[in-house]
């Protein structure tokens, strides 16, 4: 008889107190770790709804995860496959990672060539860019301050570092006049080195009009989660930014990425402030689905600790599974079938 079991853990990690998610400071990152086992095979996943962005909170995710795991254990014993279509995105992604890892379907090699987050100081970027091979790419958040200030900083960076390309993320922060004010302060010859600007305006139509007026290419991020959204080929859209914790299962993310590639768009796998554990799985997924594109996974530096699995070359202290100050077991279940 084969032994099947699962264990669910909950974690809590302090983060940099200056991290802002829309309208709130993020002072701790909380999530779940799920372990599934079948005989000698084991797999792990991280389930970490992102406050202000996920539709579900952590308690909702925990309850749904436990319910799914118990039904999975029952249906697997009958040789059935349990669907994930009706699960919260964070739950579907974490569970799909655990099952893929258990079945040997999540490759061990990771794409750890992350894009550094830039806060406006070119001197801080030089050393990170020098260490990069190939295209020099950095990411910058815009829309948190005045639009003209953002435009001046972006233009300054592109002027100071001639081979730099910038990925910009506005999180739908601007009305059209403010978006135009941002573009006014970026010289036309520099706009072509904006790899893409994620969701500059309040809605897709306004963002597309902005792209028409300015020539700045767009990327869809939040739009991927809109119920009325369908990905279409559009020369104004250069990329999609896939955040699996907010999108759903590996299968759903893979289908979206394949569609983008068919339309000639770049697909970038990006983090939702997961722990080092989740980031390493995202890096492995990026290696499988987008091997030639640097993912957006440079958020670990905002945390105080790593969680069990470590990121290459990180010097942050590591929290191990037995540390009950930060990790505690929610439920363990085993069954012989």
Rosetta silent file (secondary structure, phi, psi, omega in degrees, C-alpha in Angstrom):
SEQUENCE: XXXXXXXXXXXXXXXXXXXXXXXXXXXXXXXXXXXXXXXXXXXXXXXXXXXXXXXXXXXXXXXXXXXXXXXXXXXXXXXXXXXXXXXXXXXXXXXXXXXXXXXXXXXXXXXXXXXXXXXXXXXXXXXXXXXXXXXXXXXXXXXXXXXXXXXXXXXXXXXXXXXXXXXXXXXXXXXXXXXXXXXXXXXXXXXXXXXXXXXXXXXXXXXXXXXXXXXXXXXXXXXXXXXXXXXXXXXXXXXXXXXXXXXXXXXXXXXXXXXXXXXXXXXXXXXXXXXXXXXXXXXXXXXXXXXXXXXXXXXXXXXXXXXXXXXXXXXXXXXXXXXXXXXXXXXXXXXXX
SCORE:     score description
SCORE:     0.000 S_00000001
   1 L     0.000  145.255 -179.164    0.000    0.000    0.000 S_00000001
   2 L   -96.599  134.322  178.898    1.153    3.555   -0.772 S_00000001
   3 E   -89.910  125.746  174.720    1.207    6.129    1.959 S_00000001
   4 E  -114.520  139.545  177.838   -0.211    9.541    1.057 S_00000001
   5 E  -154.174  158.714  172.965    0.051   12.506    3.374 S_00000001
   6 E  -141.491  151.358  176.561   -0.034   16.250    3.470 S_00000001
   7 E  -135.881  137.080  179.445    1.094   18.869    5.955 S_00000001
   8 E  -119.197  130.616  179.250    0.151   22.535    6.017 S_00000001
   9 E  -120.318  155.725  175.068    2.251   25.179    7.755 S_00000001
  10 E  -121.903  138.335 -179.096    1.701   28.881    8.333 S_00000001
  11 E  -127.157  162.539  179.894    4.544   31.411    8.409 S_00000001
  12 E  -147.709  117.496 -176.072    5.017   35.049    9.384 S_00000001
  13 E  -125.140  127.532  173.784    8.108   37.057    8.326 S_00000001
  14 E   -64.190  146.458  177.236    8.874   40.716    9.157 S_00000001
  15 E  -128.697  170.066  177.058    9.572   42.914    6.126 S_00000001
  16 L   -53.569  126.451 -173.941   11.007   46.364    5.503 S_00000001
  17 L   -69.317   -7.225 -179.181    8.593   48.771    7.166 S_00000001
  18 L   -94.629    0.691  179.303    8.738   51.136    4.159 S_00000001
  19 L   -71.229  125.197 -179.388    7.082   48.698    1.739 S_00000001
  20 E  -114.531  126.379  172.801    3.801   50.205    0.518 S_00000001
  21 E  -112.140  103.506 -175.888    1.078   48.141   -1.146 S_00000001
  22 L    52.511 -101.235 -171.539   -1.411   50.585   -2.613 S_00000001
  23 L  -107.673   17.050 -177.341   -2.886   52.228    0.501 S_00000001
  24 E  -146.555  152.740  172.862   -1.101   50.402    3.318 S_00000001
  25 E   -81.415  138.455  176.205    2.331   49.630    4.705 S_00000001
  26 L  -100.000  108.493 -176.440    3.312   45.968    4.607 S_00000001
  27 L  -100.114  -24.939  175.264    5.079   45.198    7.881 S_00000001
  28 E  -137.774  149.398  173.584    4.879   41.387    7.835 S_00000001
  29 E  -110.994  124.156 -178.162    4.504   38.826    5.060 S_00000001
  30 E  -118.469  149.269  179.149    2.305   35.890    5.924 S_00000001
  31 E  -170.273 -172.850 -179.418    1.580   32.741    3.978 S_00000001
  32 E  -123.195  146.899  168.212    1.244   28.982    3.931 S_00000001
  33 E  -115.223  130.169  179.355    3.619   26.191    3.010 S_00000001
  34 E  -117.496  134.790  176.772    2.033   22.980    1.795 S_00000001
  35 E  -121.991  125.061  175.319    3.802   19.616    1.577 S_00000001
  36 E  -116.701  142.902 -178.755    2.243   16.660   -0.237 S_00000001
  37 E  -136.328  141.978  173.256    3.730   13.162   -0.240 S_00000001
  38 E  -137.376  104.645 -174.564    2.997    9.944   -2.086 S_00000001
  39 L    62.129 -123.189 -178.743    5.259    7.121   -1.027 S_00000001
  40 L   -88.007   -4.702 -175.435    8.833    8.342   -1.481 S_00000001
  41 E   -97.170  136.579 -175.779    7.826   11.334   -3.595 S_00000001
  42 E  -138.254  146.730  177.212    7.310   14.739   -1.995 S_00000001
  43 E  -144.351  151.249 -177.238    6.453   18.214   -3.213 S_00000001
  44 E  -125.652  153.909  173.081    6.126   21.679   -1.708 S_00000001
  45 E  -149.117  159.452  176.822    4.304   24.859   -2.590 S_00000001
  46 E  -115.956  133.789  179.406    3.786   28.326   -1.128 S_00000001
  47 E  -120.966  108.420 -172.016    0.365   29.952   -0.844 S_00000001
  48 L  -141.335   80.814  176.249    0.668   33.642   -0.020 S_00000001
  49 L   -52.486  140.330 -177.387   -2.232   35.975   -0.939 S_00000001
  50 L   -97.550  116.547  179.408   -0.939   39.510   -1.419 S_00000001
  51 L   -54.119  140.775 -179.985   -2.768   42.127    0.673 S_00000001
  52 L    77.481  -11.278 -179.077   -4.473   44.843   -1.402 S_00000001
  53 L  -121.847  -41.174  179.368   -4.082   42.759   -4.581 S_00000001
  54 L   -74.867  147.533  175.667   -5.423   39.246   -3.954 S_00000001
  55 L   -74.467  -23.756 -176.360   -9.177   38.692   -3.844 S_00000001
  56 L  -106.709  150.531  170.666   -8.693   36.247   -0.953 S_00000001
  57 L   -97.622  177.030 -173.121   -7.162   36.774    2.490 S_00000001
  58 H   -67.757  -37.607  178.806   -4.926   34.258    4.233 S_00000001
  59 H   -63.848  -41.482  176.637   -7.667   32.752    6.409 S_00000001
  60 H   -60.646  -45.112 -178.695   -9.821   32.182    3.309 S_00000001
  61 H   -63.729  -40.342 -179.757   -6.875   30.607    1.513 S_00000001
  62 H   -63.982  -45.302 -179.284   -6.067   28.357    4.472 S_00000001
  63 H   -62.984  -43.464 -179.155   -9.631   27.080    4.763 S_00000001
  64 H   -68.207  -37.795  178.955   -9.880   26.385    1.034 S_00000001
  65 H   -61.691  -47.052  179.391   -6.477   24.693    0.946 S_00000001
  66 H   -61.744  -42.127  178.986   -7.401   22.305    3.749 S_00000001
  67 H   -62.506  -44.737 -179.084  -10.709   21.491    2.103 S_00000001
  68 H   -65.009  -43.383 -178.242   -9.029   20.813   -1.260 S_00000001
  69 H   -61.844  -40.115  179.239   -6.276   18.681    0.280 S_00000001
  70 H   -67.572  -39.911  176.667   -8.788   16.486    2.075 S_00000001
  71 H   -69.414  -36.352  177.056  -10.823   16.032   -1.114 S_00000001
  72 H   -61.382  -43.719 -179.937   -7.612   15.427   -3.087 S_00000001
  73 H   -61.757  -39.869 -179.785   -6.613   12.689   -0.690 S_00000001
  74 H   -70.812  -45.888 -176.470   -9.999   11.018   -1.102 S_00000001
  75 H   -72.002  -34.143  179.092  -10.226   11.331   -4.904 S_00000001
  76 H   -62.219  -35.790  179.861   -6.618   10.296   -5.498 S_00000001
  77 L   -64.293  -20.251  177.664   -7.336    7.029   -3.707 S_00000001
  78 L  -102.096    8.718  177.969   -9.970    6.414   -6.402 S_00000001
  79 L    76.154   19.448 -179.336   -7.635    7.387   -9.231 S_00000001
  80 L   -98.054  155.660  175.516   -9.430   10.673   -9.961 S_00000001
  81 L  -106.276  126.663 -176.679   -7.885   14.065  -10.733 S_00000001
  82 L   -92.894  126.252 -176.527   -9.258   16.973   -8.733 S_00000001
  83 L   -71.348  159.310  177.424   -9.652   20.247  -10.657 S_00000001
  84 L  -118.286    6.088 -172.764   -8.260   23.614   -9.513 S_00000001
  85 L   -61.037  -30.403 -175.275  -10.425   25.854  -11.694 S_00000001
  86 L   -97.314    9.415 -178.160  -12.600   27.041   -8.810 S_00000001
  87 L   -87.575  156.391  170.202   -9.762   27.748   -6.377 S_00000001
  88 L   -58.261  147.953 -178.305   -8.400   31.123   -5.317 S_00000001
  89 H   -55.514  -45.283 -178.163   -5.383   32.038   -7.481 S_00000001
  90 H   -64.319  -36.681  179.237   -2.847   31.819   -4.641 S_00000001
  91 H   -68.664  -45.773 -179.829   -4.218   28.430   -3.571 S_00000001
  92 H   -61.403  -41.533 -179.175   -4.242   27.075   -7.134 S_00000001
  93 H   -67.186  -48.965 -178.244   -0.668   28.208   -7.732 S_00000001
  94 H   -62.054  -43.175  179.257    0.756   26.838   -4.479 S_00000001
  95 H   -67.288  -39.616  179.348   -1.005   23.489   -4.805 S_00000001
  96 H   -65.324  -34.997  175.275   -0.033   23.123   -8.466 S_00000001
  97 H   -63.755  -45.359 -178.713    3.615   23.750   -7.495 S_00000001
  98 H   -61.363  -44.781 -179.718    3.448   21.109   -4.775 S_00000001
  99 H   -68.759  -40.077  178.576    1.942   18.506   -7.113 S_00000001
 100 H   -63.821  -40.964  178.515    4.335   19.387   -9.955 S_00000001
 101 H   -65.517  -42.293  179.631    7.309   19.093   -7.625 S_00000001
 102 H   -62.636  -37.005 -177.524    6.050   15.762   -6.281 S_00000001
 103 L   -89.945    4.866  179.294    5.586   14.403   -9.805 S_00000001
 104 L    72.298   24.527 -177.213    8.972   15.676  -11.020 S_00000001
 105 L  -101.284   -1.256  175.455    7.370   18.189  -13.391 S_00000001
 106 L  -110.310  108.954 -173.939    8.975   21.320  -11.924 S_00000001
 107 L   -58.287  152.217 -179.073   12.566   21.495  -13.140 S_00000001
 108 L   -77.090  -30.244 -177.209   15.394   21.927  -10.663 S_00000001
 109 L   -75.362  139.306 -179.080   17.211   24.620  -12.648 S_00000001
 110 L  -119.553  154.661  173.093   16.103   28.194  -12.002 S_00000001
 111 L   -95.986   96.415 -175.085   16.324   31.504  -13.851 S_00000001
 112 L   -99.212   12.301 -179.840   17.880   33.664  -11.150 S_00000001
 113 L   -83.368   77.371 -173.349   18.860   36.561  -13.445 S_00000001
 114 L   -80.847  160.785  176.840   16.516   39.020  -11.812 S_00000001
 115 L   -92.733  121.802 -178.012   15.838   42.606  -12.772 S_00000001
 116 E   -69.085  143.278  173.218   16.970   44.991  -10.011 S_00000001
 117 E   -79.675  132.045 -178.402   14.505   47.414   -8.481 S_00000001
 118 E  -112.122  138.628 -179.926   15.654   51.003   -8.926 S_00000001
 119 L  -113.570   19.183  171.590   14.702   53.859   -6.624 S_00000001
 120 L   105.915   -3.936 -178.843   16.053   56.700   -8.764 S_00000001
 121 L  -105.833  110.563 -177.870   19.790   56.768   -7.947 S_00000001
 122 H   -62.897  -30.959 -179.993   21.944   55.771  -10.946 S_00000001
 123 H   -61.263  -36.066  179.675   24.998   55.226   -8.712 S_00000001
 124 H   -69.867  -23.242 -177.477   23.183   52.429   -6.877 S_00000001
 125 H   -82.791  -28.586 -169.623   22.410   50.751  -10.197 S_00000001
 126 H   -54.938  -48.702 -175.326   25.909   50.699  -11.687 S_00000001
 127 H   -65.744  -39.362  179.170   27.306   47.765   -9.717 S_00000001
 128 H   -67.193  -40.099  179.655   24.197   45.630  -10.253 S_00000001
 129 H   -68.980  -35.012  178.468   24.122   46.382  -13.967 S_00000001
 130 H   -63.133  -31.004 -178.996   27.839   45.634  -14.319 S_00000001
 131 L   -80.419  -11.675 -178.357   27.218   42.174  -12.928 S_00000001
 132 L   -81.746  142.095  172.514   24.469   41.469  -15.477 S_00000001
 133 L  -100.084  144.826 -179.649   25.208   39.608  -18.679 S_00000001
 134 L    80.439 -146.492 -174.717   23.407   40.608  -21.838 S_00000001
 135 L   -64.302  136.463  179.177   20.825   43.369  -21.881 S_00000001
 136 E   -89.404  109.118 -175.045   20.965   45.871  -19.005 S_00000001
 137 E  -128.265  137.373  173.597   17.471   46.044  -17.566 S_00000001
 138 E  -134.816  162.227  179.758   16.124   47.581  -14.361 S_00000001
 139 E  -119.438  144.517  179.370   12.642   48.069  -12.953 S_00000001
 140 E  -140.650  134.994  173.466   11.195   51.185  -11.348 S_00000001
 141 E   -80.583  133.951  173.390    7.872   51.883   -9.655 S_00000001
 142 L  -126.361  165.130  178.655    6.145   55.046  -10.827 S_00000001
 143 L    96.022   -6.238  178.517    2.877   56.619   -9.763 S_00000001
 144 L   -83.433  -25.406 -177.649    3.674   56.817   -6.039 S_00000001
 145 L  -123.048 -159.835 -179.173    4.765   60.457   -6.241 S_00000001
 146 L   -68.559  141.138 -175.658    4.190   63.365   -8.626 S_00000001
 147 H   -63.904  -37.905  179.240    4.051   62.355  -12.284 S_00000001
 148 H   -66.302  -36.098  176.954    6.484   65.075  -13.403 S_00000001
 149 H   -63.097  -45.391  178.286    8.969   63.907  -10.753 S_00000001
 150 H   -59.216  -43.916 -179.691    8.706   60.327  -12.023 S_00000001
 151 H   -62.064  -41.825 -179.971    9.245   61.492  -15.583 S_00000001
 152 H   -65.366  -39.878 -179.628   12.331   63.512  -14.676 S_00000001
 153 H   -67.441  -43.836  177.995   13.878   60.586  -12.754 S_00000001
 154 H   -60.461  -45.416  179.590   13.229   58.129  -15.569 S_00000001
 155 H   -63.260  -40.196  178.657   14.736   60.539  -18.096 S_00000001
 156 H   -61.945  -44.382  179.532   17.752   61.145  -15.841 S_00000001
 157 H   -62.750  -44.539 -178.994   18.419   57.406  -15.494 S_00000001
 158 H   -68.327  -30.579  176.116   18.164   56.794  -19.222 S_00000001
 159 H   -71.973  -41.454 -175.196   20.449   59.775  -19.870 S_00000001
 160 H   -73.589  -30.508 -176.657   23.016   58.671  -17.286 S_00000001
 161 L  -124.285   92.094 -169.914   23.152   55.019  -18.399 S_00000001
 162 L   -62.708  -24.594 -179.079   23.003   54.921  -22.226 S_00000001
 163 L  -100.356   13.938 -179.017   22.608   51.121  -22.527 S_00000001
 164 E   -83.621  139.266  166.628   19.894   50.866  -19.856 S_00000001
 165 E  -117.048  140.192 -176.194   16.374   49.664  -20.542 S_00000001
 166 E  -114.384  134.393  166.153   13.681   50.307  -17.951 S_00000001
 167 E   -99.219  123.731 -177.105   10.610   48.324  -17.040 S_00000001
 168 E  -113.220  145.077 -179.031    8.158   50.714  -15.390 S_00000001
 169 E  -131.571  117.926 -178.413    5.147   49.838  -13.269 S_00000001
 170 L  -105.232  -12.255  178.910    2.401   52.372  -12.555 S_00000001
 171 L    51.496   40.827  177.398   -0.278   50.033  -11.111 S_00000001
 172 L    57.920   37.571 -172.243   -3.061   52.022  -12.818 S_00000001
 173 L   -81.474  -25.286 -166.578   -2.131   55.094  -10.776 S_00000001
 174 E  -107.300  140.797  158.928   -2.694   57.893  -13.278 S_00000001
 175 L   -74.140  162.588 -173.468   -5.581   59.686  -14.884 S_00000001
 176 H   -57.404  -42.153  179.018   -4.712   60.539  -18.488 S_00000001
 177 H   -59.677  -38.269  179.099   -3.500   64.116  -17.820 S_00000001
 178 H   -70.215  -38.067  176.627   -1.016   62.844  -15.209 S_00000001
 179 H   -61.276  -42.357  178.005    0.188   60.069  -17.516 S_00000001
 180 H   -65.602  -34.727  177.486    0.777   62.676  -20.219 S_00000001
 181 H   -64.444  -40.894  175.429    2.630   64.852  -17.705 S_00000001
 182 H   -57.344  -51.139 -176.171    4.938   61.919  -16.956 S_00000001
 183 H   -63.921  -31.348 -179.541    5.654   61.405  -20.650 S_00000001
 184 H   -57.382  -31.972 -175.999    6.289   65.130  -21.174 S_00000001
 185 L   -93.400    3.631  174.795    9.410   64.882  -19.012 S_00000001
 186 L  -108.239  116.872 -177.080   10.834   61.844  -20.850 S_00000001
 187 L   -58.138  142.080 -179.248   12.644   62.867  -24.022 S_00000001
 188 H   -53.136  -37.442 -179.352   11.249   61.198  -27.169 S_00000001
 189 H   -71.226  -17.106  177.159   14.631   59.601  -27.935 S_00000001
 190 H   -90.070  -20.450 -175.073   14.619   57.996  -24.466 S_00000001
 191 H   -64.218  -28.230 -179.949   11.104   56.583  -24.691 S_00000001
 192 L   -69.995  -15.358  177.775   12.251   53.754  -26.958 S_00000001
 193 L   -97.174    8.324  164.636   14.410   52.477  -24.068 S_00000001
 194 E   -86.027  105.319 -176.572   11.370   52.058  -21.858 S_00000001
 195 E   -56.270  -43.179  173.069   10.933   48.320  -22.423 S_00000001
 196 E  -170.316  158.271  174.931    7.363   48.697  -21.242 S_00000001
 197 E  -119.732  115.890 -178.239    5.172   50.629  -18.842 S_00000001
 198 E   -75.429  121.324  166.958    2.746   48.461  -16.892 S_00000001
 199 L    42.894   66.664 -176.555   -0.817   49.750  -16.755 S_00000001
 200 L   -67.637  -34.065 -170.996   -0.240   53.537  -16.647 S_00000001
 201 E  -111.660  175.663 -173.684   -3.909   54.600  -16.550 S_00000001
 202 L   -66.141  -25.480  179.624   -7.081   53.740  -14.674 S_00000001
 203 L  -144.350  167.824 -174.075   -8.395   51.522  -17.468 S_00000001
 204 H   -65.524  -40.808 -178.224   -7.120   49.706  -20.557 S_00000001
 205 H   -60.831  -43.403  179.056   -8.659   52.066  -23.088 S_00000001
 206 H   -65.725  -38.066  178.426   -6.960   55.085  -21.513 S_00000001
 207 H   -64.638  -41.598  178.692   -3.635   53.237  -21.375 S_00000001
 208 H   -65.662  -38.889  175.872   -3.853   52.344  -25.068 S_00000001
 209 H   -62.739  -40.328  177.106   -4.663   55.980  -25.940 S_00000001
 210 H   -59.561  -43.896  178.963   -1.616   57.019  -23.899 S_00000001
 211 H   -62.519  -38.377  177.163    0.546   54.609  -25.901 S_00000001
 212 H   -61.617  -43.930 -175.780   -0.787   56.093  -29.142 S_00000001
 213 H   -72.273  -32.858 -168.563    0.085   59.631  -28.039 S_00000001
 214 H  -109.901  -20.150 -175.197    3.529   58.921  -26.595 S_00000001
 215 L    78.277    4.037  178.732    4.921   55.874  -28.389 S_00000001
 216 L   -82.730  125.652 -177.402    5.656   54.257  -25.014 S_00000001
 217 L   -73.381  149.355 -177.370    4.960   50.517  -25.120 S_00000001
 218 E  -103.728  164.990  165.224    2.627   48.959  -22.572 S_00000001
 219 E  -135.435  139.952  175.197    2.529   45.781  -20.519 S_00000001
 220 E   -90.692  133.888  177.343   -0.614   44.203  -19.104 S_00000001
 221 L  -131.047  -79.472  177.781   -0.505   43.164  -15.463 S_00000001
 222 H   -56.014  -34.087 -177.636   -3.709   43.862  -13.518 S_00000001
 223 H   -59.663  -30.322 -179.147   -5.679   43.473  -16.741 S_00000001
 224 H   -60.738  -21.477 -178.155   -4.785   39.779  -16.873 S_00000001
 225 H  -102.274    0.884  176.376   -7.030   39.307  -13.828 S_00000001
 226 L   -73.537  137.628 -175.955  -10.020   41.302  -15.107 S_00000001
 227 L   -66.102  -25.729 -177.558  -13.017   39.078  -15.805 S_00000001
 228 L   -97.643   11.823 -174.701  -13.685   40.813  -19.134 S_00000001
 229 L   -88.790  136.713  170.249  -10.075   40.651  -20.379 S_00000001
 230 L  -134.639  126.711 -178.471   -8.989   38.693  -23.436 S_00000001
 231 L   -68.440  129.524 -179.608   -5.401   38.890  -24.636 S_00000001
 232 L  -133.088  152.513  176.825   -5.194   40.239  -28.182 S_00000001
 233 L   -68.735  131.639 -177.457   -2.361   41.078  -30.519 S_00000001
 234 L  -157.540  123.028 -176.635   -1.615   44.807  -30.377 S_00000001
 235 L   -65.416  -16.563  177.972    1.542   46.604  -31.474 S_00000001
 236 L   -80.571  -13.677 -177.216    1.144   49.007  -28.556 S_00000001
 237 E  -108.583  116.354 -176.237    1.513   46.147  -26.044 S_00000001
 238 E   -92.125  -23.652 -170.520    5.024   44.754  -25.701 S_00000001
 239 E  -158.815  164.062  165.021    4.568   42.325  -22.821 S_00000001
 240 E  -119.937  146.396  178.751    2.457   40.667  -20.189 S_00000001
 241 E  -113.153  111.309 -173.162    3.590   40.449  -16.571 S_00000001
 242 E  -100.259  114.603  175.684    2.467   37.177  -15.023 S_00000001
 243 L  -107.249   95.507 -171.108    2.277   37.037  -11.234 S_00000001
 244 H   -54.503  -35.050  178.051    1.299   33.409  -10.587 S_00000001
 245 H   -59.950  -28.097 -179.098    0.141   34.062   -7.013 S_00000001
 246 H  -100.124  -13.008 -176.490   -2.438   36.445   -8.503 S_00000001
 247 H   -99.414  -48.474 -179.996   -3.153   34.508  -11.711 S_00000001
 248 L   139.810 -151.495 -171.601   -3.525   30.871  -10.647 S_00000001
 249 L   -63.727  163.332  175.333   -2.170   27.413  -11.357 S_00000001
 250 H   -55.911  -41.812 -179.180    0.967   26.587  -13.316 S_00000001
 251 H   -61.092  -42.515  179.826   -1.279   25.306  -16.115 S_00000001
 252 H   -66.750  -43.201  178.419   -3.183   28.605  -16.312 S_00000001
 253 H   -62.984  -42.647 -179.153    0.031   30.663  -16.297 S_00000001
 254 H   -62.238  -42.364  179.556    1.582   28.447  -18.968 S_00000001
 255 H   -63.831  -40.091  179.488   -1.428   28.827  -21.266 S_00000001
 256 H   -65.475  -42.304 -179.718   -1.348   32.619  -20.882 S_00000001
 257 H   -65.989  -42.173  178.111    2.385   32.756  -21.626 S_00000001
 258 H   -61.439  -39.762  178.761    2.018   30.575  -24.724 S_00000001
 259 H   -64.737  -43.192  178.467   -0.721   32.852  -26.016 S_00000001
 260 H   -60.329  -43.650  179.500    1.436   35.948  -25.476 S_00000001
 261 H   -62.156  -36.936  177.808    4.317   34.354  -27.367 S_00000001
 262 H   -63.597  -29.908  179.037    1.990   33.578  -30.277 S_00000001
 263 L   -89.411    5.233  179.239    1.148   37.296  -30.423 S_00000001
 264 L    77.549   16.819  179.257    4.839   38.264  -30.424 S_00000001
 265 L   -95.354  151.146  171.751    4.715   39.619  -26.873 S_00000001
 266 E   -79.745  145.580  173.887    7.274   39.102  -24.161 S_00000001
 267 E  -118.998  129.220 -177.616    6.092   37.306  -21.030 S_00000001
 268 E  -119.844  121.482  174.582    7.694   38.162  -17.707 S_00000001
 269 E   -83.584  130.124 -172.355    7.143   36.056  -14.588 S_00000001
 270 E  -133.024  156.468 -176.078    7.028   38.341  -11.581 S_00000001
 271 L   -87.832  162.837  171.852    6.761   38.006   -7.823 S_00000001
 272 L  -123.090   46.375 -178.583    4.034   39.026   -5.414 S_00000001
 273 L    58.703   41.331  173.310    6.399   39.476   -2.461 S_00000001
 274 L   -70.232  165.904  174.473    6.688   35.745   -1.823 S_00000001
 275 L   -71.215  176.188  176.171    9.262   34.427    0.628 S_00000001
 276 H   -58.941  -32.359  177.695   12.588   33.046   -0.588 S_00000001
 277 H   -58.748  -54.550 -179.955   10.842   29.667   -0.701 S_00000001
 278 H   -66.138  -35.944  179.871    8.247   30.874   -3.192 S_00000001
 279 H   -62.787  -38.552  179.685   10.780   32.955   -5.132 S_00000001
 280 H   -66.351  -34.825  176.673   12.955   29.911   -5.820 S_00000001
 281 H   -70.281  -37.184  175.174    9.928   28.095   -7.237 S_00000001
 282 H   -62.877  -38.453  177.763    9.084   31.095   -9.399 S_00000001
 283 H   -64.049  -38.812  177.625   12.678   31.084  -10.679 S_00000001
 284 H   -67.500  -40.302  177.254   12.335   27.417  -11.605 S_00000001
 285 H   -64.947  -40.395  178.550    9.040   28.109  -13.345 S_00000001
 286 H   -62.630  -37.388  178.166   10.608   31.029  -15.225 S_00000001
 287 H   -63.876  -35.209  179.761   13.392   28.755  -16.441 S_00000001
 288 H   -76.592  -41.447 -170.000   10.797   26.367  -17.866 S_00000001
 289 H  -100.700  -30.156 -177.737    8.389   28.864  -19.400 S_00000001
 290 L  -138.309   60.306 -169.965   10.438   32.022  -20.136 S_00000001
 291 L   -63.919  -23.057 -175.688   14.108   30.898  -20.135 S_00000001
 292 L  -102.662   10.533 -179.059   15.442   33.860  -22.129 S_00000001
 293 L  -122.301  127.873  177.531   13.675   36.602  -20.173 S_00000001
 294 L   -67.339  122.735  179.428   14.863   37.901  -16.810 S_00000001
 295 L   -75.009  166.553  178.617   11.976   37.479  -14.362 S_00000001
 296 E   -99.418   78.676 -173.160   10.925   40.178  -11.912 S_00000001
 297 L  -122.101   21.295 -173.674   11.860   38.462   -8.667 S_00000001
 298 L   -90.898   59.850  179.808   14.061   41.041   -6.929 S_00000001
 299 L  -117.357   -4.925 -175.952   11.935   41.496   -3.782 S_00000001
 300 H   -63.093  -31.911 -178.085   13.791   39.331   -1.262 S_00000001
 301 H   -62.847  -16.618  179.187   15.918   42.262   -0.076 S_00000001
 302 H   -82.772   -6.983 -179.483   12.764   43.815    1.382 S_00000001
 303 E  -100.855  159.843 -179.905   12.408   40.933    3.843 S_00000001
 304 L   -87.232  -20.627 -175.657   14.228   40.358    7.118 S_00000001
 305 L  -143.664  160.548  164.950   14.712   36.609    6.628 S_00000001
 306 E   -95.683  158.328 -175.776   14.814   33.793    4.108 S_00000001
 307 E  -120.522  103.041  173.119   12.441   30.874    4.556 S_00000001
 308 L    62.145  -66.333  178.285   13.894   27.325    4.430 S_00000001
 309 L   -92.427  136.074 -170.944   14.990   27.456    0.781 S_00000001
 310 L  -105.496  150.671  176.032   17.592   30.086    0.040 S_00000001
 311 L   -86.482  137.842 -178.560   18.125   32.444   -2.852 S_00000001
 312 L   -52.777  129.506  173.949   21.593   32.257   -4.483 S_00000001
 313 L    70.465    5.822  175.961   24.117   34.619   -2.857 S_00000001
 314 L   -74.832  138.632  179.029   21.636   36.112   -0.396 S_00000001
 315 L  -101.609    5.461  179.119   23.172   36.887    2.994 S_00000001
 316 L   -66.138  143.646  176.109   19.856   37.164    4.854 S_00000001
 317 L   -62.107  156.480 -172.868   19.473   34.810    7.846 S_00000001
 318 E  -112.942  132.434  173.017   17.410   31.682    7.250 S_00000001
 319 E   -92.468  124.143  179.116   14.336   30.503    9.152 S_00000001
 320 L   -93.150  165.438 -173.857   14.195   26.713    9.327 S_00000001
 321 L   -60.314  -32.753 -177.019   11.042   24.620    9.506 S_00000001
 322 L   -80.548   -0.008 -178.321   11.453   23.835   13.226 S_00000001
 323 L   -81.584  100.002 -173.330   11.522   27.513   14.247 S_00000001
 324 L   -76.288   -7.480  175.499    8.154   27.906   15.969 S_00000001
 325 L   -70.905  -29.730 -175.093    8.565   31.650   16.382 S_00000001
 326 L  -117.412  -22.955 -175.631    7.993   32.111   12.633 S_00000001
 327 E  -132.329  132.223  175.139    6.473   28.823   11.370 S_00000001
 328 E  -138.781  147.481 -176.793    3.782   26.663   12.918 S_00000001
 329 E   -77.248  133.927  177.909    2.005   23.543   11.738 S_00000001
 330 E   -93.399  -48.344 -179.225   -1.667   23.913   10.855 S_00000001
 331 E  -160.343  145.418  173.062   -2.569   20.324   10.042 S_00000001
 332 E  -128.882  135.409 -179.712   -1.003   16.983    9.203 S_00000001
 333 E  -141.243  134.148  176.250   -2.899   14.123    7.601 S_00000001
 334 E  -133.241  153.627 -175.886   -1.729   10.709    6.400 S_00000001
 335 E  -154.700  141.260  173.738   -3.526    7.827    4.790 S_00000001
 336 E   -99.917  126.824 -179.794   -2.676    4.398    3.381 S_00000001
 337 L  -127.024    0.000    0.000   -4.352    3.613    0.097 S_00000001
